[in-house]
XYZ file of C-alpha atoms in Angstrom:
408
model
C 0.287 0.198 -0.175
C 3.113 2.284 0.899
C 4.172 1.985 -2.895
C 1.204 2.329 -4.044
C 1.064 5.672 -2.395
C 4.595 6.552 -2.896
C 4.062 6.669 -6.623
C 0.928 7.344 -7.122
C 1.147 9.920 -9.461
C 3.176 7.509 -11.554
C 0.323 4.455 -11.336
C -1.827 7.741 -12.746
C -0.178 8.037 -15.774
C -0.257 5.254 -16.281
C -3.981 4.364 -16.001
C -4.872 6.851 -17.827
C -2.355 6.133 -20.817
C -4.136 2.889 -20.896
C -7.027 4.417 -21.046
C -6.478 6.849 -24.016
C -5.245 3.850 -26.026
C -7.669 1.562 -25.285
C -10.251 3.842 -26.923
C -8.319 4.448 -29.948
C -8.022 1.188 -30.045
C -11.280 0.859 -31.245
C -10.851 3.333 -34.010
C -8.173 0.528 -35.230
C -10.887 -2.412 -34.596
C -14.071 -0.213 -36.958
C -10.604 -0.820 -39.845
C -10.102 -4.071 -39.558
C -12.920 -5.554 -38.006
C -11.094 -7.099 -35.300
C -13.537 -7.035 -32.055
C -12.056 -4.179 -30.113
C -12.803 -6.714 -26.694
C -10.265 -9.021 -28.729
C -7.886 -6.350 -27.969
C -8.467 -5.213 -23.937
C -7.501 -8.828 -23.894
C -4.846 -8.906 -25.704
C -3.745 -5.674 -23.727
C -4.321 -7.186 -20.872
C -2.703 -9.883 -21.103
C 0.721 -7.593 -22.108
C 0.827 -5.941 -19.298
C 0.395 -9.346 -17.051
C 2.416 -11.226 -15.085
C 3.429 -13.398 -18.534
C 3.601 -9.920 -20.840
C 5.682 -7.445 -21.553
C 5.063 -4.961 -18.461
C 4.649 -7.842 -16.443
C 2.576 -6.223 -13.723
C 1.541 -9.150 -11.028
C -1.970 -9.863 -10.652
C -3.889 -13.080 -8.882
C -6.585 -11.653 -7.450
C -9.166 -13.479 -8.192
C -11.788 -11.630 -5.705
C -10.875 -8.043 -6.732
C -11.424 -9.446 -10.338
C -14.903 -11.292 -9.410
C -15.599 -8.030 -7.903
C -15.085 -5.380 -10.990
C -16.702 -7.503 -13.001
C -19.981 -7.217 -11.229
C -20.306 -3.629 -10.502
C -19.642 -3.440 -14.383
C -22.424 -5.778 -15.096
C -24.345 -3.587 -13.474
C -23.571 -1.018 -15.901
C -23.261 -2.470 -18.730
C -26.320 -4.222 -18.905
C -28.650 -1.040 -17.242
C -26.831 0.543 -20.552
C -27.947 -2.559 -22.674
C -31.732 -1.794 -21.374
C -31.770 2.063 -21.761
C -30.296 1.309 -26.063
C -33.220 -1.171 -26.088
C -36.628 0.565 -27.388
C -39.609 -1.600 -27.212
C -41.617 -1.272 -30.341
C -38.074 -3.359 -31.950
C -37.875 -6.253 -29.190
C -41.686 -6.058 -29.068
C -42.176 -8.363 -32.253
C -39.224 -11.203 -31.072
C -39.757 -10.976 -27.304
C -40.942 -14.718 -27.835
C -37.999 -15.579 -29.640
C -35.348 -13.696 -27.883
C -37.127 -15.020 -24.375
C -36.853 -18.863 -25.820
C -33.590 -18.046 -26.747
C -31.948 -16.729 -23.443
C -33.643 -19.302 -21.341
C -34.335 -23.108 -23.247
C -31.036 -21.777 -25.492
C -28.259 -21.237 -23.182
C -29.890 -24.480 -20.947
C -29.464 -26.381 -24.127
C -25.917 -25.670 -24.703
C -24.596 -25.338 -21.285
C -25.957 -28.951 -21.196
C -24.401 -29.968 -24.068
C -21.110 -28.715 -23.326
C -20.530 -30.328 -20.966
C -21.738 -33.536 -21.436
C -18.613 -33.249 -24.117
C -16.409 -31.337 -21.202
C -16.908 -34.283 -18.736
C -15.722 -36.776 -21.207
C -12.959 -35.320 -22.348
C -11.482 -34.963 -18.683
C -11.120 -36.085 -16.160
C -13.949 -33.985 -13.961
C -16.991 -34.845 -12.537
C -20.643 -34.116 -13.977
C -21.191 -30.979 -11.839
C -17.795 -29.457 -12.925
C -18.713 -29.687 -16.549
C -21.607 -27.818 -16.607
C -20.416 -25.301 -13.951
C -18.366 -24.573 -17.467
C -21.102 -25.604 -19.295
C -23.371 -23.135 -17.326
C -20.052 -20.380 -17.149
C -20.216 -20.128 -21.391
C -23.551 -20.068 -22.218
C -24.430 -16.672 -23.015
C -23.572 -14.532 -25.770
C -22.399 -10.882 -25.588
C -24.004 -8.341 -27.310
C -21.355 -5.308 -27.709
C -19.193 -7.678 -29.539
C -21.300 -8.001 -32.228
C -23.056 -4.718 -32.827
C -19.309 -3.338 -32.435
C -18.477 -5.791 -35.775
C -22.276 -5.507 -37.600
C -22.084 -1.578 -37.370
C -18.423 -1.182 -38.493
C -18.845 -3.657 -42.055
C -22.711 -1.382 -41.770
C -24.273 -4.402 -41.984
C -28.002 -4.053 -42.393
C -30.644 -7.557 -41.509
C -33.301 -8.616 -42.334
C -36.567 -10.020 -40.177
C -35.949 -8.281 -37.318
C -33.085 -10.245 -36.744
C -30.830 -7.201 -34.624
C -33.523 -6.708 -32.781
C -33.398 -10.075 -31.881
C -30.080 -11.200 -31.214
C -29.946 -7.436 -28.953
C -32.861 -8.797 -27.205
C -31.717 -12.328 -26.235
C -27.718 -10.867 -26.031
C -29.250 -8.678 -23.254
C -31.261 -10.799 -21.231
C -29.567 -14.538 -21.254
C -26.906 -12.887 -18.921
C -28.807 -13.311 -15.963
C -30.039 -16.677 -17.497
C -26.319 -18.064 -17.651
C -25.491 -16.421 -14.021
C -28.505 -17.868 -12.172
C -27.316 -21.361 -13.680
C -23.653 -20.481 -12.617
C -24.123 -19.913 -9.512
C -26.525 -22.621 -9.022
C -24.325 -25.278 -10.162
C -21.308 -23.652 -8.152
C -24.302 -23.997 -4.781
C -24.665 -27.974 -5.783
C -21.239 -28.701 -6.196
C -20.442 -26.955 -2.365
C -23.426 -28.497 -1.480
C -21.906 -31.862 -2.725
C -25.620 -33.027 -4.110
C -27.834 -32.413 -1.445
C -30.632 -30.903 -3.610
C -33.376 -31.892 -5.023
C -35.241 -30.644 -7.943
C -37.616 -28.846 -7.069
C -35.580 -26.728 -4.625
C -34.045 -25.220 -8.157
C -36.834 -25.013 -10.082
C -38.860 -23.254 -7.279
C -35.743 -20.564 -7.072
C -35.542 -20.621 -10.447
C -39.184 -19.201 -11.012
C -38.706 -17.112 -8.030
C -35.238 -14.880 -8.928
C -36.790 -14.423 -12.751
C -40.780 -13.580 -11.768
C -39.240 -10.907 -8.993
C -36.700 -9.921 -10.902
C -38.061 -9.490 -13.503
C -41.529 -7.985 -11.874
C -39.228 -5.388 -9.806
C -37.644 -4.155 -13.343
C -41.100 -3.271 -14.505
C -42.305 -1.053 -11.354
C -38.658 0.136 -11.101
C -38.134 0.727 -14.892
C -41.759 2.436 -14.503
C -41.259 4.360 -11.871
C -37.633 6.132 -12.363
C -38.918 8.601 -15.198
C -41.386 9.619 -12.779
C -38.581 10.233 -9.982
C -36.591 12.716 -12.805
C -40.189 14.347 -13.537
C -40.659 15.256 -9.722
C -37.971 16.425 -8.551
C -36.754 19.480 -11.009
C -32.973 19.793 -9.348
C -31.811 22.951 -11.074
C -28.489 21.205 -11.706
C -29.116 19.030 -15.101
C -25.158 16.892 -13.783
C -26.992 15.507 -10.492
C -29.374 13.307 -12.796
C -27.045 11.058 -14.396
C -26.098 10.081 -10.376
C -29.518 9.591 -10.058
C -29.724 7.549 -12.661
C -26.767 6.057 -10.925
C -28.102 5.702 -6.864
C -31.324 4.383 -8.221
C -29.493 1.106 -10.820
C -27.291 0.090 -7.024
C -30.755 0.223 -4.940
C -32.666 -1.669 -7.481
C -29.521 -4.054 -8.097
C -29.820 -4.848 -4.159
C -33.339 -4.406 -3.800
C -33.967 -7.382 -6.192
C -31.240 -9.513 -4.553
C -31.997 -8.997 -0.518
C -35.664 -10.097 -1.846
C -34.826 -13.534 -3.704
C -34.832 -11.683 -7.207
C -32.231 -11.849 -9.551
C -30.637 -8.123 -9.653
C -29.451 -8.167 -13.107
C -32.207 -9.216 -14.874
C -34.325 -6.701 -12.325
C -31.461 -2.937 -14.189
C -31.884 -4.717 -18.139
C -35.515 -4.590 -17.725
C -35.938 -1.710 -16.117
C -33.405 -0.334 -18.550
C -35.206 -1.131 -21.606
C -38.517 0.545 -19.497
C -37.264 3.497 -18.494
C -36.582 4.392 -22.237
C -40.313 3.896 -22.883
C -40.793 6.912 -21.096
C -39.729 10.624 -21.804
C -39.007 12.811 -19.040
C -35.950 15.424 -17.995
C -32.502 15.169 -18.957
C -33.330 11.954 -20.795
C -30.300 11.853 -23.474
C -27.765 13.254 -20.833
C -28.948 10.267 -18.682
C -28.466 7.493 -21.455
C -26.089 8.988 -23.065
C -23.787 9.038 -19.664
C -24.754 5.857 -18.730
C -22.815 4.737 -22.564
C -20.198 5.885 -21.823
C -20.052 4.730 -17.941
C -21.052 1.507 -19.438
C -17.880 1.717 -22.743
C -15.632 2.728 -19.709
C -16.466 -0.166 -16.969
C -16.245 -3.042 -20.175
C -12.627 -1.395 -21.101
C -11.848 -1.904 -17.154
C -13.336 -5.477 -16.963
C -11.514 -6.688 -20.175
C -8.372 -5.036 -19.564
C -8.372 -6.772 -15.423
C -9.973 -9.964 -16.959
C -6.327 -9.656 -19.330
C -4.666 -9.333 -16.495
C -5.871 -11.968 -14.514
C -5.095 -15.123 -17.484
C -1.421 -16.158 -17.505
C -0.775 -16.838 -21.347
C 1.715 -19.690 -20.113
C -0.957 -21.655 -18.914
C -3.169 -21.799 -22.145
C -0.891 -24.758 -24.212
C -1.679 -27.509 -21.946
C -5.435 -26.923 -21.814
C -5.729 -25.175 -26.295
C -6.928 -28.375 -27.658
C -9.178 -29.634 -25.759
C -10.685 -26.381 -25.172
C -10.495 -25.658 -29.619
C -12.137 -29.049 -29.574
C -15.094 -27.530 -26.601
C -15.333 -24.153 -28.814
C -15.772 -25.717 -31.967
C -18.774 -27.941 -30.223
C -20.015 -24.346 -29.025
C -20.019 -23.420 -32.681
C -20.975 -25.779 -34.708
C -23.202 -28.177 -32.404
C -24.170 -26.584 -28.907
C -24.995 -23.314 -29.890
C -27.110 -24.275 -33.641
C -28.821 -27.058 -31.807
C -30.018 -24.460 -29.227
C -31.035 -22.230 -31.397
C -32.891 -24.677 -33.880
C -35.246 -26.117 -31.772
C -35.721 -22.611 -29.872
C -37.231 -21.109 -32.386
C -38.754 -24.395 -33.877
C -41.564 -22.517 -33.980
C -41.052 -19.308 -34.884
C -40.973 -17.294 -38.163
C -37.136 -17.180 -38.961
C -35.975 -19.574 -41.911
C -33.018 -21.940 -41.827
C -30.958 -19.760 -42.855
C -31.611 -17.287 -40.637
C -31.333 -19.287 -38.331
C -27.821 -20.858 -38.794
C -26.418 -16.675 -38.880
C -28.299 -16.294 -35.725
C -26.497 -19.210 -34.124
C -22.885 -17.862 -35.781
C -23.690 -14.867 -33.688
C -22.831 -17.001 -30.896
C -19.841 -14.490 -29.940
C -19.016 -14.932 -25.825
C -17.502 -11.633 -24.338
C -16.710 -10.297 -20.990
C -20.195 -12.304 -18.811
C -18.394 -16.330 -19.279
C -15.042 -15.208 -18.327
C -16.524 -13.503 -14.991
C -17.832 -16.127 -14.144
C -14.501 -18.336 -14.475
C -13.430 -16.178 -11.293
C -16.567 -17.462 -9.486
C -14.929 -21.192 -8.934
C -12.158 -19.443 -7.243
C -14.089 -17.631 -4.772
C -16.035 -21.467 -3.916
C -12.348 -22.383 -3.829
C -13.206 -25.076 -6.783
C -9.713 -28.027 -7.353
C -11.192 -26.989 -11.054
C -10.618 -23.425 -10.503
C -8.139 -22.422 -13.298
C -8.480 -25.873 -15.245
C -12.148 -24.021 -15.885
C -10.786 -20.527 -15.943
C -8.097 -21.334 -18.817
C -10.559 -23.253 -20.895
C -13.526 -20.203 -20.570
C -10.370 -17.738 -21.513
C -9.055 -20.376 -24.559
C -12.871 -20.599 -25.651
C -13.670 -16.620 -25.210
C -10.663 -15.283 -27.461
C -11.262 -18.163 -30.363
C -14.659 -18.067 -30.074
C -14.478 -13.415 -30.580
C -11.338 -14.036 -33.228
C -13.707 -16.683 -35.792
C -17.123 -16.200 -35.025
C -16.423 -11.922 -34.588
C -14.010 -11.250 -37.571
C -16.587 -13.428 -40.086
C -20.301 -12.609 -38.837
C -20.378 -9.717 -42.217
C -19.209 -12.401 -44.487
C -22.003 -14.826 -42.799
C -24.500 -12.554 -43.727
C -23.712 -12.094 -47.473
C -23.249 -15.351 -48.094
C -26.105 -16.116 -46.442
C -28.221 -12.936 -48.290
C -29.644 -11.646 -45.070
C -28.222 -7.898 -45.434
C -30.846 -5.802 -46.037
C -30.444 -4.436 -50.337
C -29.555 -0.700 -49.230
C -31.205 0.561 -52.716
C -34.555 -0.653 -51.505
C -33.988 0.375 -48.088
C -33.602 3.994 -49.076
C -36.446 3.559 -51.776
C -38.643 2.140 -48.925
C -37.895 5.605 -46.674
C -38.847 7.902 -49.804
């Protein structure tokens, strides 16, 4: 601690340089189509113990705390950027992907992981649960940079799924961890009651708080515009904490609250949305750098072969099966379902969840973390770089000339 105090100015400069370089990296990402997540992870690894700078960081508890707080802001910002009129036609499909799709992905991956490594089935199911959710930020950064316009409300569907499947993955991960710690001394009915309770309470509280917040902003009548974003942060923390205390899923609450809030007009709404967008970007940068610092690249070759096999199972078996079964009754055709399957990029959430086994002191914690990190890295690299090509090859992009005629 004394060393940090004595060199505080140096640390401040270093943090500023890192943040500045991270922001500038977004320009590089847009030009070459490389997802920004990958750049931040690489930068974190270069700064870490095995990297060029050699910063010694192995505090998994701190990394988990940083990641959990970052998720609150990232999900809330995602909710605020979601328009109900756009996602309304795809709500049923999005919910099916975010629940049944996530569960199927977790189970299929668990079966393969169980066969590949000397682990228990619950430990295998833990890994499957950790990597079962998709990453919205990585997907839409690539789509925007390549100016891809998708047909048939596919973009709102992907947006809804990516924002709402994180709570499901978090719930599955924590539930499996508790089962491992209790050595399976639980029953399916307790699990189902907990599942229904978390999502019912979390969803109801999110709707209520998302409806109340615009009313509060309209009533407080504060003369300083800069205080409205502060009110939103305070409200965000209260919603998340209250949901958790009542037995709900806090992450689901804040995501739904964000969507609900965006439906209403209230004072300084644009200020609040812009503020949370900036904070969400900063949180993503910070969490990706921290997670990059946490990994030891020298340990990855030991798991590379099996992890590579798992990530291909994820991309070509688990994710497609989850999508095709979840959307069996939807209006999407096979080409569109194939593309939706390919947009299953993994991102920050799986790596954050991969720190949870350390908190529970699991024997296989390091193995699970290294496998998850490798899978996320390959998923972002392969799928992220090929999204535009996949969309054009499958013929599901909007024709720009047709769009302009329709608008006129």
